[in-house]
PDB file of C-alpha atoms in Angstrom:
ATOM      1  CA  MET Y   1      16.388   4.319  -6.044  1.00 61.00           C
ATOM      2  CA  MET Y   2      12.671   4.801  -5.510  1.00 74.00           C
ATOM      3  CA  ILE Y   3       9.754   2.400  -5.331  1.00 83.00           C
ATOM      4  CA  LEU Y   4       7.513   3.176  -8.273  1.00 87.00           C
ATOM      5  CA  HIS Y   5       4.845   0.560  -7.776  1.00 93.00           C
ATOM      6  CA  ALA Y   6       4.013  -2.355  -5.504  1.00 94.00           C
ATOM      7  CA  SER Y   7       1.470  -5.139  -5.492  1.00 94.00           C
ATOM      8  CA  ILE Y   8      -0.946  -6.510  -2.934  1.00 94.00           C
ATOM      9  CA  SER Y   9      -3.694  -9.107  -3.091  1.00 93.00           C
ATOM     10  CA  ALA Y  10      -7.389  -8.703  -2.338  1.00 95.00           C
ATOM     11  CA  HIS Y  11     -10.653 -10.592  -2.517  1.00 95.00           C
ATOM     12  CA  ALA Y  12     -12.138  -7.770  -4.625  1.00 97.00           C
ATOM     13  CA  PRO Y  13      -9.227  -6.334  -6.691  1.00 97.00           C
ATOM     14  CA  GLU Y  14     -11.295  -3.854  -8.701  1.00 98.00           C
ATOM     15  CA  HIS Y  15     -13.003  -2.422  -5.614  1.00 98.00           C
ATOM     16  CA  VAL Y  16      -9.737  -2.168  -3.656  1.00 98.00           C
ATOM     17  CA  ALA Y  17      -7.980  -0.473  -6.595  1.00 98.00           C
ATOM     18  CA  ARG Y  18     -10.824   2.048  -6.804  1.00 98.00           C
ATOM     19  CA  VAL Y  19     -10.573   2.860  -3.070  1.00 98.00           C
ATOM     20  CA  LEU Y  20      -6.780   3.244  -3.285  1.00 97.00           C
ATOM     21  CA  SER Y  21      -7.044   5.481  -6.337  1.00 97.00           C
ATOM     22  CA  GLU Y  22      -9.573   7.588  -4.424  1.00 97.00           C
ATOM     23  CA  LEU Y  23      -6.953   8.208  -1.716  1.00 96.00           C
ATOM     24  CA  TRP Y  24      -4.662   9.624  -4.413  1.00 95.00           C
ATOM     25  CA  ASP Y  25      -7.327  11.309  -6.586  1.00 96.00           C
ATOM     26  CA  GLY Y  26      -6.032   8.956  -9.256  1.00 96.00           C
ATOM     27  CA  GLU Y  27      -7.664   6.296 -11.375  1.00 97.00           C
ATOM     28  CA  ALA Y  28      -8.203   2.536 -11.198  1.00 97.00           C
ATOM     29  CA  LEU Y  29      -7.739   0.504 -14.361  1.00 97.00           C
ATOM     30  CA  PRO Y  30      -7.619  -3.183 -15.266  1.00 97.00           C
ATOM     31  CA  PHE Y  31      -4.084  -4.573 -15.029  1.00 94.00           C
ATOM     32  CA  ALA Y  32      -3.849  -6.506 -18.274  1.00 84.00           C
ATOM     33  CA  PRO Y  33      -0.838  -8.769 -17.570  1.00 79.00           C
ATOM     34  CA  VAL Y  34      -2.736 -10.664 -14.837  1.00 87.00           C
ATOM     35  CA  PRO Y  35      -6.345 -11.784 -15.362  1.00 89.00           C
ATOM     36  CA  GLY Y  36      -8.638 -10.267 -12.726  1.00 94.00           C
ATOM     37  CA  ALA Y  37      -6.008  -7.806 -11.471  1.00 95.00           C
ATOM     38  CA  TRP Y  38      -6.420  -4.017 -11.272  1.00 97.00           C
ATOM     39  CA  ILE Y  39      -4.027  -1.134 -10.719  1.00 97.00           C
ATOM     40  CA  ALA Y  40      -4.586   2.032  -8.680  1.00 97.00           C
ATOM     41  CA  MET Y  41      -2.647   4.811 -10.385  1.00 97.00           C
ATOM     42  CA  ALA Y  42      -1.789   8.020  -8.572  1.00 96.00           C
ATOM     43  CA  GLY Y  43      -1.484  10.073 -11.749  1.00 94.00           C
ATOM     44  CA  ASP Y  44       1.729  11.648 -10.477  1.00 94.00           C
ATOM     45  CA  SER Y  45       4.853  12.517 -12.443  1.00 93.00           C
ATOM     46  CA  ILE Y  46       6.659   9.279 -11.593  1.00 93.00           C
ATOM     47  CA  GLY Y  47       3.895   6.768 -12.353  1.00 94.00           C
ATOM     48  CA  SER Y  48       3.160   5.625  -8.782  1.00 94.00           C
ATOM     49  CA  GLY Y  49       0.796   2.690  -8.614  1.00 96.00           C
ATOM     50  CA  ILE Y  50      -0.437  -0.232  -6.564  1.00 96.00           C
ATOM     51  CA  GLU Y  51      -1.277  -3.407  -8.462  1.00 95.00           C
ATOM     52  CA  VAL Y  52      -4.083  -5.387  -6.835  1.00 96.00           C
ATOM     53  CA  TYR Y  53      -4.108  -9.096  -7.646  1.00 95.00           C
ATOM     54  CA  PRO Y  54      -6.817 -11.661  -6.891  1.00 95.00           C
ATOM     55  CA  LYS Y  55      -6.301 -13.039  -3.357  1.00 93.00           C
ATOM     56  CA  ALA Y  56      -5.357 -16.562  -4.493  1.00 91.00           C
ATOM     57  CA  CYS Y  57      -2.887 -15.339  -7.139  1.00 92.00           C
ATOM     58  CA  ALA Y  58       0.818 -15.976  -6.662  1.00 89.00           C
ATOM     59  CA  LEU Y  59       3.674 -14.747  -8.847  1.00 89.00           C
ATOM     60  CA  VAL Y  60       6.300 -17.369  -9.677  1.00 90.00           C
ATOM     61  CA  PRO Y  61       9.445 -17.147 -11.808  1.00 92.00           C
ATOM     62  CA  GLY Y  62       8.906 -17.890 -15.478  1.00 90.00           C
ATOM     63  CA  PRO Y  63      10.788 -20.688 -17.217  1.00 93.00           C
ATOM     64  CA  GLY Y  64      14.253 -19.806 -18.498  1.00 93.00           C
ATOM     65  CA  GLU Y  65      14.353 -16.135 -19.497  1.00 93.00           C
ATOM     66  CA  ALA Y  66      10.544 -15.763 -19.690  1.00 92.00           C
ATOM     67  CA  MET Y  67       8.688 -13.276 -17.491  1.00 89.00           C
ATOM     68  CA  PHE Y  68       6.836 -14.309 -14.344  1.00 87.00           C
ATOM     69  CA  GLU Y  69       3.835 -16.586 -14.387  1.00 89.00           C
ATOM     70  CA  THR Y  70       0.761 -16.507 -12.192  1.00 89.00           C
ATOM     71  CA  ARG Y  71      -0.586 -19.452 -10.276  1.00 90.00           C
ATOM     72  CA  MET Y  72      -3.747 -19.719  -8.272  1.00 90.00           C
ATOM     73  CA  LEU Y  73      -3.232 -21.046  -4.740  1.00 91.00           C
ATOM     74  CA  ASP Y  74      -5.648 -23.612  -3.324  1.00 92.00           C
ATOM     75  CA  VAL Y  75      -5.542 -21.870   0.068  1.00 91.00           C
ATOM     76  CA  PRO Y  76      -4.623 -18.192  -0.125  1.00 86.00           C
ATOM     77  CA  PRO Y  77      -3.069 -16.684   3.006  1.00 86.00           C
ATOM     78  CA  SER Y  78      -5.375 -14.481   5.050  1.00 84.00           C
ATOM     79  CA  HIS Y  79      -2.572 -12.214   6.343  1.00 82.00           C
ATOM     80  CA  GLY Y  80       1.099 -11.677   5.636  1.00 81.00           C
ATOM     81  CA  PRO Y  81       4.057  -9.405   6.314  1.00 80.00           C
ATOM     82  CA  THR Y  82       3.854  -7.428   3.084  1.00 85.00           C
ATOM     83  CA  HIS Y  83       2.830  -3.831   3.564  1.00 90.00           C
ATOM     84  CA  LEU Y  84       3.722  -0.465   2.109  1.00 93.00           C
ATOM     85  CA  ALA Y  85       3.712   3.158   3.133  1.00 95.00           C
ATOM     86  CA  ILE Y  86       2.184   5.754   0.845  1.00 95.00           C
ATOM     87  CA  ARG Y  87       1.913   9.523   0.788  1.00 93.00           C
ATOM     88  CA  CYS Y  88      -1.547  10.987   0.780  1.00 94.00           C
ATOM     89  CA  HIS Y  89      -2.687  14.599   0.617  1.00 94.00           C
ATOM     90  CA  ARG Y  90      -5.908  13.771   2.464  1.00 96.00           C
ATOM     91  CA  ASN Y  91      -6.164  14.506   6.179  1.00 96.00           C
ATOM     92  CA  GLN Y  92      -6.649  11.955   8.937  1.00 97.00           C
ATOM     93  CA  ALA Y  93     -10.420  12.472   9.182  1.00 98.00           C
ATOM     94  CA  GLU Y  94     -10.872  11.907   5.427  1.00 97.00           C
ATOM     95  CA  ILE Y  95      -8.761   8.755   5.495  1.00 97.00           C
ATOM     96  CA  GLU Y  96     -10.595   7.381   8.517  1.00 97.00           C
ATOM     97  CA  GLY Y  97     -13.929   8.255   6.896  1.00 98.00           C
ATOM     98  CA  LEU Y  98     -13.012   6.305   3.771  1.00 97.00           C
ATOM     99  CA  ALA Y  99     -12.012   3.290   5.877  1.00 97.00           C
ATOM    100  CA  LYS Y 100     -15.250   3.532   7.888  1.00 98.00           C
ATOM    101  CA  ARG Y 101     -17.283   3.631   4.676  1.00 98.00           C
ATOM    102  CA  GLU Y 102     -15.589   0.415   3.570  1.00 98.00           C
ATOM    103  CA  GLY Y 103     -15.843  -1.281   6.978  1.00 98.00           C
ATOM    104  CA  TRP Y 104     -12.034  -1.432   7.222  1.00 97.00           C
ATOM    105  CA  ARG Y 105      -9.853  -0.723  10.242  1.00 97.00           C
ATOM    106  CA  ALA Y 106      -7.936   2.571  10.247  1.00 97.00           C
ATOM    107  CA  VAL Y 107      -5.988   3.742  13.270  1.00 97.00           C
ATOM    108  CA  ARG Y 108      -3.266   6.319  13.850  1.00 97.00           C
ATOM    109  CA  CYS Y 109      -0.174   4.707  15.361  1.00 96.00           C
ATOM    110  CA  SER Y 110       3.258   5.918  16.408  1.00 95.00           C
ATOM    111  CA  ARG Y 111       6.283   4.145  15.002  1.00 92.00           C
ATOM    112  CA  GLY Y 112       8.553   4.211  18.025  1.00 88.00           C
ATOM    113  CA  GLY Y 113       7.900   7.879  18.708  1.00 89.00           C
ATOM    114  CA  LEU Y 114       9.734   8.791  15.494  1.00 88.00           C
ATOM    115  CA  PHE Y 115       6.776   9.318  13.184  1.00 93.00           C
ATOM    116  CA  ASP Y 116       3.085   8.471  12.964  1.00 96.00           C
ATOM    117  CA  VAL Y 117       1.158   6.584  10.306  1.00 96.00           C
ATOM    118  CA  ILE Y 118      -2.449   5.661   9.763  1.00 97.00           C
ATOM    119  CA  GLU Y 119      -2.706   1.893   9.542  1.00 97.00           C
ATOM    120  CA  PHE Y 120      -5.268   1.435   6.764  1.00 97.00           C
ATOM    121  CA  TRP Y 121      -6.266  -2.223   6.610  1.00 96.00           C
ATOM    122  CA  ILE Y 122      -7.420  -3.223   3.107  1.00 96.00           C
ATOM    123  CA  GLU Y 123     -10.263  -5.729   3.528  1.00 96.00           C
ATOM    124  CA  ASN Y 124      -9.044  -5.915   7.158  1.00 94.00           C
ATOM    125  CA  GLN Y 125      -6.196  -8.173   5.985  1.00 94.00           C
ATOM    126  CA  THR Y 126      -3.466  -6.110   4.279  1.00 94.00           C
ATOM    127  CA  MET Y 127      -1.941  -3.048   5.923  1.00 95.00           C
ATOM    128  CA  ILE Y 128      -1.093   0.125   4.068  1.00 95.00           C
ATOM    129  CA  GLU Y 129       0.612   2.808   6.133  1.00 96.00           C
ATOM    130  CA  ILE Y 130      -0.765   6.157   5.030  1.00 96.00           C
ATOM    131  CA  LEU Y 131       1.224   9.289   5.769  1.00 96.00           C
ATOM    132  CA  THR Y 132      -0.566  12.628   5.631  1.00 96.00           C
ATOM    133  CA  ASP Y 133       1.426  15.753   4.720  1.00 94.00           C
ATOM    134  CA  GLU Y 134       2.056  16.378   8.430  1.00 93.00           C
ATOM    135  CA  MET Y 135       3.297  12.806   9.004  1.00 96.00           C
ATOM    136  CA  GLN Y 136       5.588  12.846   5.970  1.00 94.00           C
ATOM    137  CA  ARG Y 137       7.805  15.548   7.474  1.00 93.00           C
ATOM    138  CA  ASP Y 138       8.564  13.450  10.579  1.00 93.00           C
ATOM    139  CA  TYR Y 139       9.033  10.318   8.486  1.00 94.00           C
ATOM    140  CA  GLN Y 140      11.555  11.995   6.198  1.00 92.00           C
ATOM    141  CA  ALA Y 141      13.408  13.509   9.158  1.00 89.00           C
ATOM    142  CA  THR Y 142      13.815  10.115  10.869  1.00 89.00           C
ATOM    143  CA  SER Y 143      14.157   7.681   7.961  1.00 88.00           C
ATOM    144  CA  SER Y 144      17.592   8.464   6.582  1.00 86.00           C
ATOM    145  CA  ILE Y 145      20.424   5.926   6.758  1.00 87.00           C
ATOM    146  CA  GLU Y 146      22.159   8.053   9.392  1.00 89.00           C
ATOM    147  CA  ALA Y 147      18.982   8.316  11.488  1.00 84.00           C
ATOM    148  CA  TRP Y 148      18.581   4.521  11.424  1.00 80.00           C
ATOM    149  CA  ARG Y 149      22.217   4.034  12.394  1.00 87.00           C
ATOM    150  CA  GLN Y 150      21.730   6.357  15.367  1.00 83.00           C
ATOM    151  CA  ALA Y 151      18.519   4.592  16.372  1.00 79.00           C
ATOM    152  CA  ILE Y 152      20.210   1.177  16.478  1.00 80.00           C
ATOM    153  CA  GLY Y 153      23.471   2.515  17.932  1.00 82.00           C
ATOM    154  CA  THR Y 154      25.856   1.810  15.051  1.00 80.00           C
ATOM    155  CA  THR Y 155      27.151   5.308  14.290  1.00 64.00           C
TER     156      THR Y 155
END
């Protein structure tokens, strides 16, 4: 199993999708199923993408066997627990420079001494963990099922 795409929300979906696609050297395109939404596409062999919905948009189950519906919330949340980790070929300085240009927080953080990520805060509200090539090696070495079992003492 592999995550192929994910979705986040933003006040400026088109702009955020363009910044995310820049991290990947990909492309941002309108996301037709949801009015006002955009998708950042990596352009890789597996179709990696991040859908960016308007901030007040919520996905709800469709009626019966129909696909999901969208609803606009009266009060969209400013923060939430949803985040994702992405690979990026850019180095730390490039990633931090992009965040600085946008006025967004970006900081390198250790995840329990196992691996590092760059917390890249979209619109300073939604966190994306960015892993450079160097960081990906440590992540992969410590993120197996067996490694997690050892870390929590259930081996």
